[in-house]
Short mmCIF file of C-alpha atoms in Angstrom, two decimals:
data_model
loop_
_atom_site.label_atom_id
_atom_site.label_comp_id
_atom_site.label_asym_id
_atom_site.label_seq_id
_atom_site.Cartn_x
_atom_site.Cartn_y
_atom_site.Cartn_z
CA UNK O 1 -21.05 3.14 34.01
CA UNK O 2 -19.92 -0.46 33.11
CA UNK O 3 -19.06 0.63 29.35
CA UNK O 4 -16.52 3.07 31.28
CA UNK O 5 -15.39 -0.05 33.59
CA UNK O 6 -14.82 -2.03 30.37
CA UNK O 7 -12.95 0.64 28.69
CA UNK O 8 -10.53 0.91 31.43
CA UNK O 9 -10.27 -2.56 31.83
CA UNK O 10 -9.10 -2.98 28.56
CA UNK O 11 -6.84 -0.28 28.88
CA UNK O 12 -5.25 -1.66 31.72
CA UNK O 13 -4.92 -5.26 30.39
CA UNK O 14 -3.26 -3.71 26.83
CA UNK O 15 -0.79 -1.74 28.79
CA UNK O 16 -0.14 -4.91 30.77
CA UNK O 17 0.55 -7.23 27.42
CA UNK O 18 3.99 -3.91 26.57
CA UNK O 19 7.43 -4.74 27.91
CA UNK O 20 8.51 -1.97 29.98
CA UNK O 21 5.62 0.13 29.35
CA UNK O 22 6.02 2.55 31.94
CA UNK O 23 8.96 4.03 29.58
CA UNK O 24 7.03 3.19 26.48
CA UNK O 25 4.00 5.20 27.39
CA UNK O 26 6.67 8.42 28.30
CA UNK O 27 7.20 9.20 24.30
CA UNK O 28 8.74 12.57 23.39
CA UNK O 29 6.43 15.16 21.69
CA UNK O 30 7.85 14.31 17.86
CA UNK O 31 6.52 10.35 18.73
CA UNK O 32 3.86 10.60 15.62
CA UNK O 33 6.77 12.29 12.91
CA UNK O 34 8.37 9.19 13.30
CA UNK O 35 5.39 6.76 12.68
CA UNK O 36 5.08 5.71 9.02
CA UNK O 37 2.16 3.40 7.75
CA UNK O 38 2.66 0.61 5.70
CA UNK O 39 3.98 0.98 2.27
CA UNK O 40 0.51 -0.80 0.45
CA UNK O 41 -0.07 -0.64 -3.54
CA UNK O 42 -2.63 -2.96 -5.17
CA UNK O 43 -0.02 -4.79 -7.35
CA UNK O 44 -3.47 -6.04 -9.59
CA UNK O 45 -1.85 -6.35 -13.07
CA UNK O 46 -4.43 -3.38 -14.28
CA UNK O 47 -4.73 -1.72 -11.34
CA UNK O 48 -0.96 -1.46 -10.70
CA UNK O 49 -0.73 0.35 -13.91
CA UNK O 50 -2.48 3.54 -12.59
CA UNK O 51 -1.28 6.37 -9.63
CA UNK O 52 -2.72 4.74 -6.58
CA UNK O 53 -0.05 6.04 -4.41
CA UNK O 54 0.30 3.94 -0.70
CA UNK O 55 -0.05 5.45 2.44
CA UNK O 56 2.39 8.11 4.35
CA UNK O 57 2.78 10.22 7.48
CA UNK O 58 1.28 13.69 7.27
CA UNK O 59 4.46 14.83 8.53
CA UNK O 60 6.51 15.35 5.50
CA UNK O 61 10.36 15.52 5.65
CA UNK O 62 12.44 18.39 7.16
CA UNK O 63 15.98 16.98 5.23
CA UNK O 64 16.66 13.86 3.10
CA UNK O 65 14.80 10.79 4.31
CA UNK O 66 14.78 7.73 1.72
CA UNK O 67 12.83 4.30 1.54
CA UNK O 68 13.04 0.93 0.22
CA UNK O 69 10.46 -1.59 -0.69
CA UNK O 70 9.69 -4.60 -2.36
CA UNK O 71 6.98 -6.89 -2.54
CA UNK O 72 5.87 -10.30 -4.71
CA UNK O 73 2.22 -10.90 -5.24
CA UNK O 74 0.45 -13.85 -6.38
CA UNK O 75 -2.13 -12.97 -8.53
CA UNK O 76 -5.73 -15.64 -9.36
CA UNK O 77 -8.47 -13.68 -10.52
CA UNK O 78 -10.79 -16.01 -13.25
CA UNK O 79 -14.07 -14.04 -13.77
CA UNK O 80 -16.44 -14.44 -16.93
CA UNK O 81 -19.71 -12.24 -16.86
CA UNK O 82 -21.30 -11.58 -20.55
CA UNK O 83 -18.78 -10.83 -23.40
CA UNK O 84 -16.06 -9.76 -21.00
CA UNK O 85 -13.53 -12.54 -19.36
CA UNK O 86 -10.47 -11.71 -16.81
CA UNK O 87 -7.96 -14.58 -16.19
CA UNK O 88 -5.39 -13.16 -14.25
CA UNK O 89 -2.63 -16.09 -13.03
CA UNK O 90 1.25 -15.14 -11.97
CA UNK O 91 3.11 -13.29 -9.65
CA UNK O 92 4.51 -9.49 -9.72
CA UNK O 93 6.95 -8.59 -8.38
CA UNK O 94 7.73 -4.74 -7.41
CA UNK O 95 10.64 -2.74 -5.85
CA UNK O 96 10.24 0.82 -5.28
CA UNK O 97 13.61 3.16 -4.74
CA UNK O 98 11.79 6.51 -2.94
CA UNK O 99 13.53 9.50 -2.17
CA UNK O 100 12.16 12.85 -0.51
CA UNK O 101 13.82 15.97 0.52
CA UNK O 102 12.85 18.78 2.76
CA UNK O 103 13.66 21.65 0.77
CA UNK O 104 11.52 24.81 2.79
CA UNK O 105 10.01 24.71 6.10
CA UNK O 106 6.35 23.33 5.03
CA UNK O 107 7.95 21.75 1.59
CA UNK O 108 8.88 18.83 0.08
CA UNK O 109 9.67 16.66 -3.22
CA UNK O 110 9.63 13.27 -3.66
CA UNK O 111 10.27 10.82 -6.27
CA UNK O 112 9.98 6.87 -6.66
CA UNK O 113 11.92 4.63 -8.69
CA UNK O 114 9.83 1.37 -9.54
CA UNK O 115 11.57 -1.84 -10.91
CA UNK O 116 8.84 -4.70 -12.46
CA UNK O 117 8.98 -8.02 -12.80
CA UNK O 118 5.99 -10.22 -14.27
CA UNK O 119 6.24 -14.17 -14.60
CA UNK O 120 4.79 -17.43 -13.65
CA UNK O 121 6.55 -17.39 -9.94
CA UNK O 122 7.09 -20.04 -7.48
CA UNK O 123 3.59 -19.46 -4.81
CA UNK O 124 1.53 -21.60 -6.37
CA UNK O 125 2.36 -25.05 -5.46
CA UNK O 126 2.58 -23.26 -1.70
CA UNK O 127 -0.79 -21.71 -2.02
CA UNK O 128 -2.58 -24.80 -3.00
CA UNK O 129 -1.04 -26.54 0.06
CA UNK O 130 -2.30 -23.64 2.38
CA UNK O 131 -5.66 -24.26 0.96
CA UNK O 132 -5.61 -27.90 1.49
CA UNK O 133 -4.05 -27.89 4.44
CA UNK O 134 -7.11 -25.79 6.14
CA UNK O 135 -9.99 -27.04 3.66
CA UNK O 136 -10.31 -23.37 2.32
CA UNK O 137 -11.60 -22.75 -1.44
CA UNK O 138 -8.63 -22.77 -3.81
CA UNK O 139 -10.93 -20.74 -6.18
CA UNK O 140 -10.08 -23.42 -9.15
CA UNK O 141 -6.02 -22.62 -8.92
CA UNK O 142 -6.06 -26.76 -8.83
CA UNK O 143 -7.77 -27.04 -12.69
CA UNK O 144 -4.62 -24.67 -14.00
CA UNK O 145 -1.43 -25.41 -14.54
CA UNK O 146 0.86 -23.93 -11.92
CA UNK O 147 3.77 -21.21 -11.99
CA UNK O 148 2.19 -19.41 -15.61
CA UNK O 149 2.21 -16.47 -16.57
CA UNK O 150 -1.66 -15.30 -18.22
CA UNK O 151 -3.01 -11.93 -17.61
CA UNK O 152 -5.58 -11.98 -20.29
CA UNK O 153 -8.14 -9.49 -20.57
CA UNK O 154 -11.54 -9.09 -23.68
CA UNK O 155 -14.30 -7.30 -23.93
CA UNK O 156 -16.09 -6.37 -26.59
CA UNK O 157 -14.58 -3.12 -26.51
CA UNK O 158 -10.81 -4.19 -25.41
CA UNK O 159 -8.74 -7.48 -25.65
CA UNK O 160 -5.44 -7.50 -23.93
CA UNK O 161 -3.07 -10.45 -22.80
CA UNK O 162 0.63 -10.79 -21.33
CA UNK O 163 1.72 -14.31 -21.50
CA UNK O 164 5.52 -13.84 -21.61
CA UNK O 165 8.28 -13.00 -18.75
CA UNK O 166 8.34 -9.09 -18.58
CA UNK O 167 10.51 -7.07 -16.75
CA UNK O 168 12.09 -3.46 -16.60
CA UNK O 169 11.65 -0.16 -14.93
CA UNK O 170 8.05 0.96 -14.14
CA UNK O 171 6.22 4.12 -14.35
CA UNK O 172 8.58 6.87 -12.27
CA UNK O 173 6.33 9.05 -9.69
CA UNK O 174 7.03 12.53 -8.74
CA UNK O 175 5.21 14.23 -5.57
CA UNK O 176 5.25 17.78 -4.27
CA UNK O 177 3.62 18.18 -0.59
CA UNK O 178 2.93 20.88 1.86
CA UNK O 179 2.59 20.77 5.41
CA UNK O 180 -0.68 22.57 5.91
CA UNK O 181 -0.42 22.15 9.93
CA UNK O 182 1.74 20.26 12.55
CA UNK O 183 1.95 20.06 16.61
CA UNK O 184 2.69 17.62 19.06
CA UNK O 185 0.20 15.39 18.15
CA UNK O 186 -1.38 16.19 15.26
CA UNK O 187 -0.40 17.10 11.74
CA UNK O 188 -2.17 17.56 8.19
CA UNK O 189 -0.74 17.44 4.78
CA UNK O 190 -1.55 18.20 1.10
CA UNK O 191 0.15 16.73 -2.10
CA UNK O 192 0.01 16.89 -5.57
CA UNK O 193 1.80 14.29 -7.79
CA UNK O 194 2.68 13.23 -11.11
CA UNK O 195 2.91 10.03 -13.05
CA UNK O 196 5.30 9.37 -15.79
CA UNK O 197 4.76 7.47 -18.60
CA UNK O 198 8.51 5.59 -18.40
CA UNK O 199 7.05 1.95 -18.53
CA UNK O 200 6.55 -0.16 -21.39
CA UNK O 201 2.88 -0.70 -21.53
CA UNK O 202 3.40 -3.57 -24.06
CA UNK O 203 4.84 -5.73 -21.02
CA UNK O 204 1.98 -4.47 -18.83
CA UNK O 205 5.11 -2.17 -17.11
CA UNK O 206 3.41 0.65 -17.31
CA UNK O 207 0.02 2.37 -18.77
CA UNK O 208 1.41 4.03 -21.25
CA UNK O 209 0.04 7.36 -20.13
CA UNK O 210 0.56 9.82 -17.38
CA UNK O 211 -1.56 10.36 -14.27
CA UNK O 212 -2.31 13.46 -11.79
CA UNK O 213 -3.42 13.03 -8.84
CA UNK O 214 -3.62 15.03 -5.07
CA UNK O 215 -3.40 13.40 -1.22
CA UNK O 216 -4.57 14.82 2.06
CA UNK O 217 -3.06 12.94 4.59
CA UNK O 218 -3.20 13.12 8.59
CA UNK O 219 -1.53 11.45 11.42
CA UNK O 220 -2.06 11.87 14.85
CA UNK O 221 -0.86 10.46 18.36
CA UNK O 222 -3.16 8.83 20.44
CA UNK O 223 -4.68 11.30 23.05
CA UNK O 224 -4.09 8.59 25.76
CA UNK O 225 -0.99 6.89 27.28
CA UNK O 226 -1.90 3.88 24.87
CA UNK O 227 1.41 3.76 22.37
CA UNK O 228 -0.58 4.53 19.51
CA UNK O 229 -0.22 6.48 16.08
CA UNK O 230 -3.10 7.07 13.34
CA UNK O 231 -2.71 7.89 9.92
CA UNK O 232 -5.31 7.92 7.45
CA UNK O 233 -5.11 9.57 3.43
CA UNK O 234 -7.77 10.36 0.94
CA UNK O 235 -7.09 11.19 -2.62
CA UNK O 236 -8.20 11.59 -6.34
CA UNK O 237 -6.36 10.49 -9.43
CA UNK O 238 -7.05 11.81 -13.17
CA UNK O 239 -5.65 9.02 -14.53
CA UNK O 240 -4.16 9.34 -18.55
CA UNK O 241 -5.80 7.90 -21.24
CA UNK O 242 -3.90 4.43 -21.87
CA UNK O 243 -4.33 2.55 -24.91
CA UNK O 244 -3.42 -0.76 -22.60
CA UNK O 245 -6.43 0.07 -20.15
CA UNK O 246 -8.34 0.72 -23.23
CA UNK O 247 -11.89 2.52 -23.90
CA UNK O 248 -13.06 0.33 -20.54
CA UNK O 249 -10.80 2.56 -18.08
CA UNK O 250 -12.53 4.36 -15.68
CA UNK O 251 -10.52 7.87 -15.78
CA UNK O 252 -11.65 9.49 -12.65
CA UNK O 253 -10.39 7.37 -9.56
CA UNK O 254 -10.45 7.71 -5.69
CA UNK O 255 -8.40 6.23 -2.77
CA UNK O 256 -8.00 6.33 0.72
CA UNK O 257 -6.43 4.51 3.59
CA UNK O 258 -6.46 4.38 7.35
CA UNK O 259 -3.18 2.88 9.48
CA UNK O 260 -2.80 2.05 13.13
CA UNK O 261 0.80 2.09 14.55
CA UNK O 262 0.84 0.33 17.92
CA UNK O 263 4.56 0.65 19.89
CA UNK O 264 4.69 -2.94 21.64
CA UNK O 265 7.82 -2.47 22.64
CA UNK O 266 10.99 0.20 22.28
CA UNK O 267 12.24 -1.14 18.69
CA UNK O 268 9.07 -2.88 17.92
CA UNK O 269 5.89 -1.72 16.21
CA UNK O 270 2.86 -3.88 15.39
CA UNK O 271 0.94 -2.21 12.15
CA UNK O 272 -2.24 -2.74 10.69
CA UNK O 273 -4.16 -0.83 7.84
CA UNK O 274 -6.89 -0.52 5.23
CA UNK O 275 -6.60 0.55 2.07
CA UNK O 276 -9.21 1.00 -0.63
CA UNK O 277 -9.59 2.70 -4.09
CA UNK O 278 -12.70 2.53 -6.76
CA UNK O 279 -13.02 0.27 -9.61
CA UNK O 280 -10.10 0.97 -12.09
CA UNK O 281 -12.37 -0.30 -15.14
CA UNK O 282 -16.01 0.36 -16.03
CA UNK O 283 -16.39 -3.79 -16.86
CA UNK O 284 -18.94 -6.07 -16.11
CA UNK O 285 -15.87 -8.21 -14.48
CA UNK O 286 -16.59 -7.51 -10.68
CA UNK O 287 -12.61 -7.86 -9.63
CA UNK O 288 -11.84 -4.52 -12.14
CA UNK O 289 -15.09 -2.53 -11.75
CA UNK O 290 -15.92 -2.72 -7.82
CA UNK O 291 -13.50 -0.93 -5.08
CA UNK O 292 -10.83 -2.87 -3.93
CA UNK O 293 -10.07 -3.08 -0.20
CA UNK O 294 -7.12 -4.65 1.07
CA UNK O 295 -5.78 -5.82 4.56
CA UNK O 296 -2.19 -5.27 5.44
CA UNK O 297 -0.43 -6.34 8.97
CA UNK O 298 2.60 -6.01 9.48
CA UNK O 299 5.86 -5.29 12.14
CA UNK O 300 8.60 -3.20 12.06
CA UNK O 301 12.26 -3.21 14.00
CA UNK O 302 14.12 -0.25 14.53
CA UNK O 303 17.58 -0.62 14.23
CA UNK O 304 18.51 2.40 15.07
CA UNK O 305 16.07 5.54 15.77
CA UNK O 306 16.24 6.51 12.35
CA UNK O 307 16.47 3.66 10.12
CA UNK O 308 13.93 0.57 10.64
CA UNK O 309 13.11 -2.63 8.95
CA UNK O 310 9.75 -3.90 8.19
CA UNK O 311 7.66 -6.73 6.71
CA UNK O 312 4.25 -7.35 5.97
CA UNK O 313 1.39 -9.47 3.94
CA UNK O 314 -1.37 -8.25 2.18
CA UNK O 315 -4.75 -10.22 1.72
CA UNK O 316 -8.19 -8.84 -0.58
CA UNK O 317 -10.74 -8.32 1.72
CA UNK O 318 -13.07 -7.68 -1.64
CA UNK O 319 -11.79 -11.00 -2.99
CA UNK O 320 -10.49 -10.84 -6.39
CA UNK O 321 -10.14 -7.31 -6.53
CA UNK O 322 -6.73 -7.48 -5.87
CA UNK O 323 -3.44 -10.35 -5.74
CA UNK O 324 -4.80 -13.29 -3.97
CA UNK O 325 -1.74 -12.38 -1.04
CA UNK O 326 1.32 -9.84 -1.36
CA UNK O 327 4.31 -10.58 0.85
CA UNK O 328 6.61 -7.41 1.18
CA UNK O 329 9.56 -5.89 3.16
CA UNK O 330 10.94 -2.47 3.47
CA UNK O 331 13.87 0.00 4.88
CA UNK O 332 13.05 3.12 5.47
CA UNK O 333 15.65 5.96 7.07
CA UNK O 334 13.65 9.25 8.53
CA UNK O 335 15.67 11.77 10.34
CA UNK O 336 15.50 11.73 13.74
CA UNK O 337 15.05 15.61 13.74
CA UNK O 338 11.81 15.57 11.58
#
């Protein structure tokens, strides 16, 4: 009996904390079509190179939708274990043109557009204050020089390094998905994509090879008058064999993701989300053999009902396995219709 007081308790204290809630809470049936997770991609300089796509709505477009993203990431991974070393110091950054269209009822086709940039950055000196400023671990960024570029990776199997500026376009994705079912609050979706290999893997732009790989996705309205949307994805990737990656890459890869979309206010969302994906390297470096799992929060604005604004950080919740933070912001423009 008092867990069922608590629950409602809560209940009533989160509706409390939403401007205007009474209007919020009186959504229209297509509330969850219009809820889009985070875009998230572990922008790890190996990790990166593989099909790992980021989070989406199950509820795939009806007509042209498009999206925008960018993000910088500031990567410090130093990890020696046995013969094999990892020193990865710099920043990344990424922006993703995507485009789908709604071609059938239950089909769609998507492609996205990446643009790369690899260098020594600007976070560092900002980090290191962060760090300070709180007494947190710096993880030995002070004992390197700051702003370089060194992804540097040996085994005794594989030696790799980038050391100089790179940038150009990135490896272009292609995506076919189906809309396997779809009400007023629920909807499931299937996708199949392909990887293309259209970056230069000598600037660490691309693998070199091309990936398959397949996403279920859901996404779901909260059964409650609580302004919420789920979305969660779980997929597979046959990644290519890449000459970059080397006779260490780990071929056979999974991912998945779960996203909360909470409606604060009319043009205001508050977003949070996990994402996580195995080991893209069989290495006895933990940060390239272990899953990664990453953190993202975020808010978005919409401007109007169709087209919103959003940003967001990412931090590694397995440390290392990922940048040390991501910063990112994105437009995205979904029908109103869908």
């Amino acid at each position: 009996m008092s867990n069922q007081f608590g629950r409602h308790i809560f209940s009533l204290l989160l509706l409390a904390m939403l401007p205007n809630h009474h209007a919020i809470a009186q959504w229209p049936a297509n509330l969850a079509s219009q809820s889009q997770p985070l875009w998230a991609e572990n922008l790890s300089p190996m990790a990166q190179l593989v099909a790992l796509p980021s989070q989406r709505s199950a509820h795939i477009a009806q007509s042209w939708q498009w999206e925008l993203h960018s993000a910088i990431a500031s990567h410090w991974t130093v990890q020696a274990n046995g013969n094999t070393a990892v020193r990865f110091d710099g920043e990344s950054t990424r922006a993703i043109a995507a485009f789908e269209w709604g071609f059938a009822p239950q089909w769609s086709a998507r492609v996205s557009l990446p643009w790369i940039n690899h260098g020594g950055g600007f976070l560092d000196g900002v980090i290191n204050d962060w760090h300070r400023l709180f007494g947190m671990s710096d993880g030995g960024r002070q004992n390197f020089p700051q702003d370089q570029l060194a992804f540097l990776y040996s085994s005794d199997r594989n030696s790799q390094g980038l050391i100089a500026n790179a940038s150009g376009i990135g490896d272009v994705r292609t995506e076919l998905s189906y809309q396997l079912s779809q009400s007023s609050t629920d909807a499931w979706s299937l996708s199949a994509g392909y990887k293309w290999a259209t970056g230069d893997d000598d600037q660490w732009l691309g693998s070199g090879a091309r990936d398959v790989f397949t996403t279920l996705r859901y996404s779901g309205r909260h059964r409650s008058d609580l302004p919420l949307t789920w979305h969660a994805q779980l997929g597979y990737t046959r990644a290519g064999k890449s000459t970059l990656l080397g006779p260490d890459q780990r071929r056979d890869l999974w991912y998945a993701g779960f996203n909360v979309d909470w409606k604060v206010a009319q043009r205001w969302s508050l977003l949070a989300q996990i994402d996580s994906h195995g080991g893209v390297m069989q290495s006895d470096a933990a940060a390239l053999d272990e899953p990664t799992v990453m953190l993202t929060l975020g808010a978005r604005f919409a401007i109007t009902p169709g087209l919103s604004v959003e940003a967001s950080f990412i931090e590694d919740i397995r440390v290392e396995s990922a940048p040390d933070v991501t910063f990112q912001a994105s437009f995205r423009w979904v029908p109103t219709d869908n």
